[in-house]
XYZ file of C-alpha atoms in Angstrom:
356
model
C 158.210 -141.772 -75.384
C 157.826 -138.672 -73.246
C 154.861 -140.005 -71.977
C 155.993 -143.483 -71.336
C 159.097 -141.387 -69.443
C 156.688 -140.071 -67.237
C 154.804 -143.412 -66.990
C 158.187 -145.243 -65.687
C 158.888 -142.636 -63.019
C 155.761 -143.284 -61.029
C 156.029 -146.672 -61.091
C 159.412 -146.712 -59.969
C 158.828 -143.694 -57.581
C 156.009 -146.478 -56.034
C 158.282 -149.500 -56.197
C 160.800 -148.209 -54.029
C 158.273 -146.778 -51.134
C 159.832 -148.630 -48.489
C 157.251 -149.287 -45.442
C 158.038 -147.155 -42.200
C 157.985 -148.445 -38.591
C 154.979 -147.355 -36.226
C 152.897 -144.170 -36.925
C 153.904 -142.138 -39.709
C 152.734 -138.777 -41.029
C 150.187 -140.016 -43.391
C 151.549 -139.626 -47.873
C 154.780 -139.843 -46.225
C 155.712 -142.709 -48.703
C 154.132 -141.396 -51.437
C 156.261 -139.340 -54.620
C 154.755 -135.978 -53.972
C 155.839 -134.780 -57.219
C 153.497 -132.917 -59.482
C 150.724 -134.508 -61.649
C 151.497 -133.863 -65.062
C 148.980 -133.697 -67.702
C 150.688 -136.091 -69.762
C 150.129 -138.776 -67.389
C 146.854 -137.713 -66.167
C 145.923 -138.700 -69.924
C 148.243 -141.777 -69.801
C 146.543 -143.424 -66.998
C 143.061 -142.912 -68.853
C 143.872 -144.834 -71.943
C 145.476 -147.542 -71.049
C 144.974 -150.618 -68.869
C 147.921 -150.545 -65.804
C 148.583 -153.112 -63.209
C 147.396 -152.317 -60.299
C 149.428 -153.982 -57.073
C 150.974 -157.194 -56.165
C 148.381 -158.505 -53.593
C 145.443 -157.153 -55.097
C 142.585 -159.002 -56.412
C 141.687 -156.277 -58.731
C 145.095 -156.590 -60.291
C 144.168 -155.255 -64.042
C 141.936 -152.122 -64.158
C 140.862 -149.889 -67.339
C 140.271 -146.263 -67.357
C 138.376 -143.836 -70.106
C 138.320 -140.481 -70.461
C 137.045 -138.514 -67.773
C 137.833 -137.352 -64.065
C 138.845 -140.947 -62.223
C 140.469 -140.310 -58.828
C 142.378 -143.416 -58.182
C 145.273 -142.452 -60.181
C 146.052 -140.424 -57.367
C 146.710 -144.140 -55.390
C 149.754 -145.669 -55.100
C 148.433 -149.373 -54.923
C 151.940 -150.786 -54.702
C 153.038 -149.286 -51.907
C 151.288 -151.146 -49.485
C 151.554 -155.182 -49.933
C 151.393 -156.164 -46.407
C 147.130 -155.517 -46.754
C 144.380 -155.947 -49.241
C 144.649 -152.555 -51.422
C 141.323 -153.342 -54.261
C 138.539 -155.246 -53.632
C 137.040 -157.588 -56.314
C 134.824 -155.096 -57.682
C 137.705 -152.315 -58.208
C 136.884 -150.303 -55.524
C 140.299 -149.038 -53.789
C 140.843 -150.120 -49.951
C 142.082 -146.845 -48.595
C 145.671 -146.717 -46.175
C 148.078 -144.782 -44.923
C 150.976 -144.638 -47.645
C 149.153 -144.795 -50.887
C 148.192 -141.331 -51.426
C 149.165 -137.642 -51.475
C 147.316 -135.582 -49.089
C 147.860 -132.150 -50.949
C 146.945 -134.307 -54.290
C 143.540 -134.869 -52.987
C 143.101 -131.508 -51.019
C 144.120 -129.533 -54.675
C 142.198 -131.567 -56.669
C 138.765 -131.622 -54.252
C 139.186 -127.584 -53.676
C 139.394 -127.121 -57.671
C 136.208 -129.404 -58.204
C 134.360 -127.588 -55.953
C 133.367 -130.603 -53.423
C 131.820 -129.664 -50.123
C 130.815 -132.050 -47.069
C 127.733 -132.755 -44.475
C 128.955 -134.176 -41.841
C 125.957 -135.618 -39.492
C 125.904 -137.111 -36.050
C 123.121 -137.897 -33.524
C 124.011 -136.925 -29.536
C 120.622 -137.725 -28.332
C 120.437 -137.808 -24.186
C 123.718 -138.245 -22.253
C 125.163 -138.932 -25.961
C 124.943 -134.967 -26.054
C 126.660 -134.019 -22.734
C 129.551 -136.928 -22.803
C 130.693 -136.418 -26.433
C 129.120 -134.169 -28.876
C 132.120 -131.376 -27.884
C 134.858 -133.713 -28.443
C 133.681 -134.813 -31.552
C 132.930 -131.454 -32.937
C 136.579 -130.581 -31.717
C 138.608 -132.718 -32.699
C 136.816 -132.891 -36.075
C 137.448 -129.024 -36.742
C 141.602 -130.151 -36.236
C 141.379 -133.293 -38.597
C 138.018 -133.770 -40.971
C 138.187 -132.732 -44.192
C 139.793 -129.537 -43.097
C 140.540 -128.246 -46.640
C 136.757 -128.189 -47.738
C 133.828 -126.358 -47.196
C 131.935 -128.306 -44.249
C 128.564 -128.381 -42.497
C 127.862 -130.018 -39.075
C 124.250 -131.410 -38.784
C 123.899 -132.271 -35.325
C 120.607 -134.178 -34.141
C 119.595 -133.943 -30.867
C 116.519 -134.153 -28.320
C 118.318 -130.896 -26.289
C 119.323 -128.090 -28.897
C 119.897 -125.667 -26.386
C 122.651 -127.551 -24.833
C 124.680 -128.191 -28.337
C 128.058 -126.891 -27.058
C 129.426 -123.557 -29.400
C 132.395 -124.679 -31.269
C 134.992 -122.091 -32.821
C 134.834 -123.069 -36.624
C 137.262 -122.630 -39.099
C 136.423 -120.419 -42.238
C 133.796 -121.787 -44.713
C 133.048 -124.298 -41.903
C 129.162 -123.812 -40.487
C 126.879 -126.063 -37.775
C 122.752 -126.817 -37.977
C 120.755 -127.958 -35.694
C 118.178 -130.210 -36.132
C 115.617 -131.572 -32.709
C 114.667 -134.614 -33.240
C 112.995 -136.876 -30.860
C 114.399 -138.363 -28.270
C 113.469 -143.034 -28.229
C 113.854 -144.816 -25.010
C 116.358 -147.384 -26.519
C 119.422 -146.344 -28.382
C 119.281 -149.155 -30.572
C 116.260 -147.427 -31.798
C 117.844 -143.596 -31.826
C 120.278 -145.746 -33.941
C 117.891 -147.299 -36.746
C 115.801 -143.991 -36.956
C 118.613 -141.983 -38.233
C 118.756 -143.483 -41.360
C 114.811 -141.593 -42.051
C 116.008 -138.485 -40.587
C 119.148 -138.163 -42.453
C 117.005 -139.252 -45.742
C 115.007 -135.905 -44.471
C 117.455 -133.507 -43.861
C 119.248 -134.825 -47.380
C 115.826 -134.031 -49.666
C 115.263 -130.230 -47.489
C 118.669 -129.164 -47.681
C 122.515 -131.412 -48.005
C 121.506 -131.198 -51.183
C 121.233 -128.003 -52.344
C 124.764 -127.024 -50.504
C 126.874 -130.143 -50.615
C 127.893 -132.581 -52.712
C 129.049 -135.402 -50.876
C 127.486 -136.588 -46.992
C 129.329 -138.557 -43.942
C 127.675 -140.263 -40.884
C 129.378 -140.568 -38.343
C 128.795 -142.213 -34.552
C 129.227 -139.343 -31.824
C 130.996 -141.290 -29.400
C 134.385 -141.434 -31.282
C 136.914 -138.823 -31.713
C 138.928 -137.542 -34.529
C 142.903 -138.518 -33.931
C 144.491 -137.797 -37.307
C 143.605 -136.602 -40.567
C 140.368 -137.832 -42.701
C 140.350 -135.898 -45.564
C 139.182 -135.777 -49.219
C 141.146 -138.807 -50.130
C 137.965 -140.731 -48.166
C 135.485 -139.167 -50.155
C 133.693 -141.158 -53.315
C 130.316 -141.771 -54.590
C 129.415 -144.796 -52.116
C 132.038 -145.279 -48.915
C 132.138 -148.141 -46.777
C 134.439 -148.774 -43.434
C 135.998 -152.113 -42.792
C 135.211 -153.229 -39.260
C 138.403 -152.660 -37.008
C 137.084 -156.490 -35.011
C 136.498 -158.426 -38.103
C 139.100 -157.420 -40.965
C 141.392 -160.197 -40.378
C 138.481 -162.933 -39.221
C 137.271 -165.503 -41.846
C 133.798 -164.614 -43.608
C 132.337 -167.534 -41.220
C 132.887 -165.075 -38.391
C 131.130 -162.116 -39.686
C 128.455 -161.687 -37.490
C 125.687 -160.821 -40.203
C 121.929 -161.304 -39.904
C 120.911 -165.044 -39.877
C 117.331 -164.530 -39.376
C 115.719 -165.365 -42.836
C 112.768 -163.054 -41.154
C 114.961 -159.923 -40.896
C 115.423 -157.389 -44.539
C 119.154 -157.857 -43.039
C 119.692 -161.414 -43.647
C 122.787 -162.243 -45.356
C 124.277 -165.802 -45.749
C 127.177 -164.807 -46.850
C 129.217 -160.905 -48.274
C 132.242 -159.181 -49.087
C 133.253 -157.958 -46.125
C 131.550 -156.685 -42.429
C 131.492 -152.967 -43.077
C 131.038 -150.831 -39.279
C 127.607 -148.531 -39.565
C 129.993 -145.809 -37.266
C 131.266 -144.604 -40.420
C 129.952 -144.675 -43.847
C 129.469 -141.863 -46.467
C 129.235 -140.645 -50.446
C 127.901 -138.335 -52.782
C 123.922 -137.046 -51.527
C 122.495 -138.651 -54.250
C 124.080 -142.204 -52.977
C 123.292 -141.348 -49.745
C 120.244 -140.863 -50.151
C 119.111 -143.835 -51.822
C 121.054 -145.245 -48.962
C 119.575 -144.353 -46.209
C 116.047 -144.501 -48.006
C 116.650 -147.949 -48.387
C 118.192 -149.023 -44.887
C 114.758 -147.356 -43.241
C 112.211 -148.899 -45.633
C 113.796 -152.688 -44.279
C 113.852 -151.547 -40.816
C 110.210 -150.523 -40.789
C 109.085 -153.825 -42.790
C 111.349 -155.503 -39.818
C 109.224 -153.810 -37.590
C 106.018 -154.479 -38.625
C 106.862 -158.232 -39.246
C 108.188 -158.168 -35.371
C 111.854 -158.744 -35.862
C 114.953 -156.921 -34.930
C 118.051 -156.957 -37.479
C 120.727 -158.696 -34.997
C 122.979 -154.839 -34.869
C 119.927 -152.820 -35.921
C 121.466 -150.325 -38.705
C 124.641 -151.670 -39.116
C 122.906 -155.674 -40.211
C 121.146 -153.389 -43.007
C 123.657 -151.158 -43.819
C 125.692 -154.578 -44.309
C 123.186 -156.044 -46.645
C 122.168 -152.876 -48.511
C 126.722 -152.621 -49.346
C 126.715 -156.594 -50.438
C 124.078 -155.403 -52.873
C 125.536 -152.184 -54.079
C 129.156 -152.613 -53.493
C 131.117 -149.516 -52.302
C 132.682 -147.172 -55.010
C 135.381 -146.854 -52.025
C 136.486 -149.077 -49.056
C 138.185 -147.731 -45.939
C 140.422 -148.847 -43.810
C 140.093 -149.678 -40.500
C 142.584 -147.250 -39.323
C 139.885 -144.754 -39.976
C 137.850 -145.891 -37.021
C 140.402 -147.953 -35.263
C 139.734 -149.248 -31.462
C 142.561 -149.093 -29.640
C 142.013 -151.632 -27.064
C 142.547 -154.308 -29.644
C 146.188 -153.205 -29.594
C 149.198 -153.379 -31.792
C 148.724 -154.379 -34.952
C 151.707 -153.638 -37.495
C 149.453 -152.803 -40.398
C 147.990 -150.160 -38.893
C 149.922 -147.423 -39.261
C 148.204 -144.369 -38.045
C 144.831 -143.620 -36.178
C 142.239 -141.560 -38.301
C 139.511 -141.873 -35.556
C 139.130 -143.978 -32.370
C 136.476 -144.671 -29.689
C 135.964 -142.144 -26.943
C 136.785 -143.646 -23.935
C 135.957 -142.255 -20.407
C 135.506 -143.550 -16.919
C 132.174 -145.244 -17.421
C 133.369 -149.291 -17.806
C 133.017 -150.667 -20.771
C 131.614 -148.136 -23.136
C 132.222 -150.570 -26.150
C 132.346 -153.957 -25.301
C 134.750 -156.856 -26.898
C 133.235 -157.072 -30.922
C 133.170 -152.897 -30.554
C 129.364 -152.896 -29.827
C 127.246 -150.446 -27.873
C 126.293 -150.237 -24.819
C 123.686 -148.111 -23.232
C 125.228 -144.542 -21.948
C 122.116 -143.934 -19.869
C 122.067 -146.929 -18.097
């Protein structure tokens, strides 16, 4: 009876969460009471109903650590909060930040952030990216930045908080940004093997031409993490820009979602497998004189189609403000870095060459 009362209290709390207007503080609509041992045992022993509009309405938990019990799926009945393979889709209002901060601190989680700043990308974007990440990215956890650049001497000095470090890795500069984008898979795989796996539990990969504008915390961590593309999450699958060329290793007839290559992550083991697989596909295409429609993003989408991500981030984790207002986007956690040069991102959220 005591356990059942705890369970009912949580469900009752989620049921009465009310939507708010505009962008609110993350977690402001989530119950903030302590998570008791009794509740952890309960949700790991019985099936629970996940959410009214969620495609995965029933999920079974067994003994062991499963951080999904911290998510309140019923708090967002305006969006899809779970995939057909039972991976949560993380939206504002589904979680309490302090719970995730505490549980990952206790677990000893640490994060490696990789970012490429080659050519004019370094001067134009890197400093703003790093400064904003110091404010908003995994601020409760140890973080090491891995900056890949062709000009190590030009990497700006950033004031880093305790347990935050920066490592610079020199890479070759390619003529086309498309080649830089695709070859990063090989570079990331190599540094995971030589360095990251010894120091970090998780890896996140970012494009440099964006800034953090809100909390990007441990609620985003998972074994394999993909991001819903802001320009496609509202569209039918027939409009997704998968690579339709059967000659390419990135070829897809259909898929689950359209994922954005500006943000992806996971455990270091999963990220090593992902980057190695994408690199092999890219090299195979090059040998066959084929180039995927959207380069590494096309290969990433195929990989996540074949190897389903365990966690999916909503578009608020990389929202393109040029889209305008959307009622389901209640907080901007990251956004493109728009400068004075016209059309840094085109209408489909695609990059143009900053060296042009």
